[in-house]
PDB file of C-alpha atoms and ligand atoms in Angstrom:
ATOM      1  CA  UNK A   7     139.337  27.328 132.790  1.00  0.00           C
ATOM      2  CA  UNK A   8     142.439  27.025 134.948  1.00  0.00           C
ATOM      3  CA  UNK A   9     142.194  28.994 138.231  1.00  0.00           C
ATOM      4  CA  UNK A  10     145.694  30.268 137.466  1.00  0.00           C
ATOM      5  CA  UNK A  11     144.667  31.705 134.117  1.00  0.00           C
ATOM      6  CA  UNK A  12     144.967  35.460 133.921  1.00  0.00           C
ATOM      7  CA  UNK A  13     141.907  37.287 132.586  1.00  0.00           C
ATOM      8  CA  UNK A  14     142.188  40.616 130.801  1.00  0.00           C
ATOM      9  CA  UNK A  15     139.541  43.245 131.539  1.00  0.00           C
ATOM     10  CA  UNK A  16     138.578  46.713 130.333  1.00  0.00           C
ATOM     11  CA  UNK A  17     139.938  48.877 133.140  1.00  0.00           C
ATOM     12  CA  UNK A  18     136.841  51.104 133.417  1.00  0.00           C
ATOM     13  CA  UNK A  19     134.728  48.058 134.375  1.00  0.00           C
ATOM     14  CA  UNK A  20     136.575  47.578 137.651  1.00  0.00           C
ATOM     15  CA  UNK A  21     136.501  51.155 138.915  1.00  0.00           C
ATOM     16  CA  UNK A  22     139.463  52.699 137.142  1.00  0.00           C
ATOM     17  CA  UNK A  23     138.636  56.224 135.978  1.00  0.00           C
ATOM     18  CA  UNK A  24     139.944  55.954 132.452  1.00  0.00           C
ATOM     19  CA  UNK A  25     136.877  56.836 130.351  1.00  0.00           C
ATOM     20  CA  UNK A  26     136.790  59.861 128.071  1.00  0.00           C
ATOM     21  CA  UNK A  27     134.710  61.738 130.674  1.00  0.00           C
ATOM     22  CA  UNK A  28     137.131  60.945 133.502  1.00  0.00           C
ATOM     23  CA  UNK A  29     134.729  58.445 135.055  1.00  0.00           C
ATOM     24  CA  UNK A  30     134.610  54.673 135.384  1.00  0.00           C
ATOM     25  CA  UNK A  31     131.820  52.233 134.577  1.00  0.00           C
ATOM     26  CA  UNK A  32     132.071  49.679 137.356  1.00  0.00           C
ATOM     27  CA  UNK A  33     130.075  46.519 136.594  1.00  0.00           C
ATOM     28  CA  UNK A  34     129.293  44.421 139.685  1.00  0.00           C
ATOM     29  CA  UNK A  35     129.030  41.215 137.621  1.00  0.00           C
ATOM     30  CA  UNK A  36     132.608  41.751 136.443  1.00  0.00           C
ATOM     31  CA  UNK A  37     134.060  42.561 139.872  1.00  0.00           C
ATOM     32  CA  UNK A  38     132.251  39.507 141.285  1.00  0.00           C
ATOM     33  CA  UNK A  39     133.607  37.274 138.520  1.00  0.00           C
ATOM     34  CA  UNK A  40     137.159  38.540 139.048  1.00  0.00           C
ATOM     35  CA  UNK A  41     137.069  38.480 142.855  1.00  0.00           C
ATOM     36  CA  UNK A  42     138.814  35.112 143.037  1.00  0.00           C
ATOM     37  CA  UNK A  43     140.737  35.260 139.795  1.00  0.00           C
ATOM     38  CA  UNK A  44     143.958  36.789 138.545  1.00  0.00           C
ATOM     39  CA  UNK A  45     143.403  39.620 136.123  1.00  0.00           C
ATOM     40  CA  UNK A  46     145.088  42.487 134.316  1.00  0.00           C
ATOM     41  CA  UNK A  47     143.134  45.698 133.741  1.00  0.00           C
ATOM     42  CA  UNK A  48     143.953  47.545 130.533  1.00  0.00           C
ATOM     43  CA  UNK A  49     142.623  50.653 128.810  1.00  0.00           C
ATOM     44  CA  UNK A  50     143.798  50.650 125.194  1.00  0.00           C
ATOM     45  CA  UNK A  51     142.958  54.323 124.687  1.00  0.00           C
ATOM     46  CA  UNK A  52     145.109  55.424 127.626  1.00  0.00           C
ATOM     47  CA  UNK A  53     147.856  52.998 126.569  1.00  0.00           C
ATOM     48  CA  UNK A  54     147.706  54.697 123.161  1.00  0.00           C
ATOM     49  CA  UNK A  55     148.667  57.986 124.790  1.00  0.00           C
ATOM     50  CA  UNK A  56     145.234  59.634 125.077  1.00  0.00           C
ATOM     51  CA  UNK A  57     144.454  61.719 128.149  1.00  0.00           C
ATOM     52  CA  UNK A  58     141.836  61.316 130.871  1.00  0.00           C
ATOM     53  CA  UNK A  59     139.549  63.126 130.356  1.00  0.00           C
ATOM     54  CA  UNK A  60     139.676  63.352 126.582  1.00  0.00           C
ATOM     55  CA  UNK A  61     137.386  64.396 123.768  1.00  0.00           C
ATOM     56  CA  UNK A  62     134.868  61.675 122.942  1.00  0.00           C
ATOM     57  CA  UNK A  63     135.719  59.749 119.781  1.00  0.00           C
ATOM     58  CA  UNK A  64     133.724  57.504 117.482  1.00  0.00           C
ATOM     59  CA  UNK A  65     134.200  55.211 114.544  1.00  0.00           C
ATOM     60  CA  UNK A  66     133.743  56.730 111.109  1.00  0.00           C
ATOM     61  CA  UNK A  67     133.010  54.668 108.029  1.00  0.00           C
ATOM     62  CA  UNK A  68     133.131  51.204 109.580  1.00  0.00           C
ATOM     63  CA  UNK A  69     133.770  49.146 112.690  1.00  0.00           C
ATOM     64  CA  UNK A  70     137.033  48.125 114.384  1.00  0.00           C
ATOM     65  CA  UNK A  71     137.725  45.462 111.761  1.00  0.00           C
ATOM     66  CA  UNK A  72     137.476  48.102 109.026  1.00  0.00           C
ATOM     67  CA  UNK A  73     139.770  50.414 111.044  1.00  0.00           C
ATOM     68  CA  UNK A  74     142.310  47.608 111.428  1.00  0.00           C
ATOM     69  CA  UNK A  75     142.148  47.014 107.661  1.00  0.00           C
ATOM     70  CA  UNK A  76     142.649  50.729 106.948  1.00  0.00           C
ATOM     71  CA  UNK A  77     139.102  51.195 105.585  1.00  0.00           C
ATOM     72  CA  UNK A  78     137.663  53.319 108.453  1.00  0.00           C
ATOM     73  CA  UNK A  79     138.913  55.874 110.980  1.00  0.00           C
ATOM     74  CA  UNK A  80     138.448  56.946 114.586  1.00  0.00           C
ATOM     75  CA  UNK A  81     137.767  60.669 114.902  1.00  0.00           C
ATOM     76  CA  UNK A  82     137.029  62.738 118.006  1.00  0.00           C
ATOM     77  CA  UNK A  83     134.434  65.501 118.348  1.00  0.00           C
ATOM     78  CA  UNK A  84     137.119  68.116 117.679  1.00  0.00           C
ATOM     79  CA  UNK A  85     137.652  66.396 114.292  1.00  0.00           C
ATOM     80  CA  UNK A  86     141.068  65.095 115.383  1.00  0.00           C
ATOM     81  CA  UNK A  87     141.929  61.717 113.878  1.00  0.00           C
ATOM     82  CA  UNK A  88     142.907  59.393 116.736  1.00  0.00           C
ATOM     83  CA  UNK A  89     143.065  56.172 114.719  1.00  0.00           C
ATOM     84  CA  UNK A  90     146.789  55.707 115.369  1.00  0.00           C
ATOM     85  CA  UNK A  91     146.285  56.092 119.133  1.00  0.00           C
ATOM     86  CA  UNK A  92     143.423  53.576 119.156  1.00  0.00           C
ATOM     87  CA  UNK A  93     145.301  50.977 117.095  1.00  0.00           C
ATOM     88  CA  UNK A  94     148.665  51.562 118.793  1.00  0.00           C
ATOM     89  CA  UNK A  95     147.189  51.362 122.309  1.00  0.00           C
ATOM     90  CA  UNK A  96     145.333  48.166 121.423  1.00  0.00           C
ATOM     91  CA  UNK A  97     148.578  46.544 120.302  1.00  0.00           C
ATOM     92  CA  UNK A  98     150.374  47.647 123.504  1.00  0.00           C
ATOM     93  CA  UNK A  99     147.544  46.180 125.628  1.00  0.00           C
ATOM     94  CA  UNK A 100     147.555  42.924 123.669  1.00  0.00           C
ATOM     95  CA  UNK A 101     151.332  42.568 124.016  1.00  0.00           C
ATOM     96  CA  UNK A 102     150.957  42.920 127.796  1.00  0.00           C
ATOM     97  CA  UNK A 103     148.211  40.285 127.906  1.00  0.00           C
ATOM     98  CA  UNK A 104     150.091  37.865 125.657  1.00  0.00           C
ATOM     99  CA  UNK A 105     153.272  38.158 127.763  1.00  0.00           C
ATOM    100  CA  UNK A 106     151.240  37.046 130.785  1.00  0.00           C
ATOM    101  CA  UNK A 107     149.689  34.112 128.909  1.00  0.00           C
ATOM    102  CA  UNK A 108     146.177  35.536 128.896  1.00  0.00           C
ATOM    103  CA  UNK A 109     143.691  34.254 126.311  1.00  0.00           C
ATOM    104  CA  UNK A 110     140.391  35.610 127.650  1.00  0.00           C
ATOM    105  CA  UNK A 111     139.270  39.214 127.992  1.00  0.00           C
ATOM    106  CA  UNK A 112     136.157  40.847 129.449  1.00  0.00           C
ATOM    107  CA  UNK A 113     135.277  43.986 127.507  1.00  0.00           C
ATOM    108  CA  UNK A 114     132.984  46.995 127.891  1.00  0.00           C
ATOM    109  CA  UNK A 115     130.182  46.739 125.341  1.00  0.00           C
ATOM    110  CA  UNK A 116     129.378  49.726 123.062  1.00  0.00           C
ATOM    111  CA  UNK A 117     132.829  51.353 123.341  1.00  0.00           C
ATOM    112  CA  UNK A 118     134.620  52.323 120.092  1.00  0.00           C
ATOM    113  CA  UNK A 119     137.589  50.364 121.452  1.00  0.00           C
ATOM    114  CA  UNK A 120     136.132  47.605 123.589  1.00  0.00           C
ATOM    115  CA  UNK A 121     132.661  46.920 122.147  1.00  0.00           C
ATOM    116  CA  UNK A 122     132.298  43.286 121.057  1.00  0.00           C
ATOM    117  CA  UNK A 123     128.822  43.094 119.531  1.00  0.00           C
ATOM    118  CA  UNK A 124     127.728  46.726 119.161  1.00  0.00           C
ATOM    119  CA  UNK A 125     129.362  50.102 118.983  1.00  0.00           C
ATOM    120  CA  UNK A 126     128.750  53.617 117.679  1.00  0.00           C
ATOM    121  CA  UNK A 127     129.555  54.093 114.008  1.00  0.00           C
ATOM    122  CA  UNK A 128     128.815  57.438 112.367  1.00  0.00           C
ATOM    123  CA  UNK A 129     126.714  58.412 115.388  1.00  0.00           C
ATOM    124  CA  UNK A 130     124.507  55.292 115.485  1.00  0.00           C
ATOM    125  CA  UNK A 131     124.642  52.336 117.873  1.00  0.00           C
ATOM    126  CA  UNK A 132     124.924  49.430 115.426  1.00  0.00           C
ATOM    127  CA  UNK A 133     126.230  45.844 115.334  1.00  0.00           C
ATOM    128  CA  UNK A 134     130.022  45.858 115.103  1.00  0.00           C
ATOM    129  CA  UNK A 135     133.253  45.600 117.057  1.00  0.00           C
ATOM    130  CA  UNK A 136     135.464  48.270 118.524  1.00  0.00           C
ATOM    131  CA  UNK A 137     139.113  48.545 117.525  1.00  0.00           C
ATOM    132  CA  UNK A 138     140.585  46.720 120.537  1.00  0.00           C
ATOM    133  CA  UNK A 139     137.997  43.938 120.353  1.00  0.00           C
ATOM    134  CA  UNK A 140     138.642  43.436 116.635  1.00  0.00           C
ATOM    135  CA  UNK A 141     142.401  43.123 117.065  1.00  0.00           C
ATOM    136  CA  UNK A 142     142.023  40.852 120.104  1.00  0.00           C
ATOM    137  CA  UNK A 143     139.746  38.554 118.104  1.00  0.00           C
ATOM    138  CA  UNK A 144     142.161  38.526 115.191  1.00  0.00           C
ATOM    139  CA  UNK A 145     144.962  37.558 117.594  1.00  0.00           C
ATOM    140  CA  UNK A 146     142.871  34.595 118.820  1.00  0.00           C
ATOM    141  CA  UNK A 147     141.587  35.830 122.191  1.00  0.00           C
ATOM    142  CA  UNK A 148     138.236  34.670 123.555  1.00  0.00           C
ATOM    143  CA  UNK A 149     136.019  37.661 124.323  1.00  0.00           C
ATOM    144  CA  UNK A 150     133.048  38.204 126.623  1.00  0.00           C
ATOM    145  CA  UNK A 151     131.235  41.475 127.238  1.00  0.00           C
ATOM    146  CA  UNK A 152     130.221  42.953 130.568  1.00  0.00           C
ATOM    147  CA  UNK A 153     126.581  42.594 129.433  1.00  0.00           C
ATOM    148  CA  UNK A 154     126.985  38.873 128.653  1.00  0.00           C
ATOM    149  CA  UNK A 155     128.632  38.255 132.020  1.00  0.00           C
ATOM    150  CA  UNK A 156     125.815  40.066 133.839  1.00  0.00           C
ATOM    151  CA  UNK A 157     123.160  38.086 131.899  1.00  0.00           C
ATOM    152  CA  UNK A 158     124.974  34.842 132.704  1.00  0.00           C
ATOM    153  CA  UNK A 159     125.047  35.657 136.427  1.00  0.00           C
ATOM    154  CA  UNK A 160     121.372  36.714 136.412  1.00  0.00           C
ATOM    155  CA  UNK A 161     120.504  33.394 134.760  1.00  0.00           C
ATOM    156  CA  UNK A 162     122.430  31.483 137.408  1.00  0.00           C
ATOM    157  CA  UNK A 163     120.666  33.443 140.194  1.00  0.00           C
ATOM    158  CA  UNK A 164     117.225  32.722 138.626  1.00  0.00           C
ATOM    159  CA  UNK A 165     117.906  28.978 138.514  1.00  0.00           C
ATOM    160  CA  UNK A 166     118.946  28.775 142.188  1.00  0.00           C
TER     161      UNK A 166
HETATM  162  S1  SF4 B  12     138.900  52.104 126.005  1.00  0.00           S
HETATM  163 FE1  SF4 B  12     137.916  50.333 126.953  1.00  0.00          FE
HETATM  164  S2  SF4 B  12     138.879  50.262 128.980  1.00  0.00           S
HETATM  165 FE2  SF4 B  12     139.286  52.314 128.191  1.00  0.00          FE
HETATM  166  S3  SF4 B  12     137.608  53.547 128.960  1.00  0.00           S
HETATM  167 FE3  SF4 B  12     137.002  52.837 126.940  1.00  0.00          FE
HETATM  168  S4  SF4 B  12     135.803  50.977 127.344  1.00  0.00           S
HETATM  169 FE4  SF4 B  12     136.975  51.430 129.184  1.00  0.00          FE
END
């Protein structure tokens, strides 16, 4: 990887308070990895026009790929359909990353937007991608989760 390459990152992982509950989810492995790299922090839900804090939302009827294909929805706990905000914000975030030449993104696992390997669908944590992750993958980005990065760094520490 070129040292000049710009990495995209879920904003909540680096201390930005953009989660539904108004908090962040800082991951030391991510901040360590980015400490000497260029990066752009994005929150697709905020870029889609949703507030901080906001009502928690989850995938209904399928994962982010199904949402992107029009076969599933994103609905918050007040029964408001926020699918358009999730998809629209993901596209805004991806446009920003593409304009800066980014091809790699670090994402927050389990989120209905950013989850890469697992997310909540119909109230259950199951294998599947969030909406942002699904569209990023479709656009050809390389994705790594905060959990994978932490495991990788733990492995490196164990072998020292
Ligand atoms: S949408 Fe992604 S970046 Fe925004 S709060 Fe959720 S996990 Fe973090």
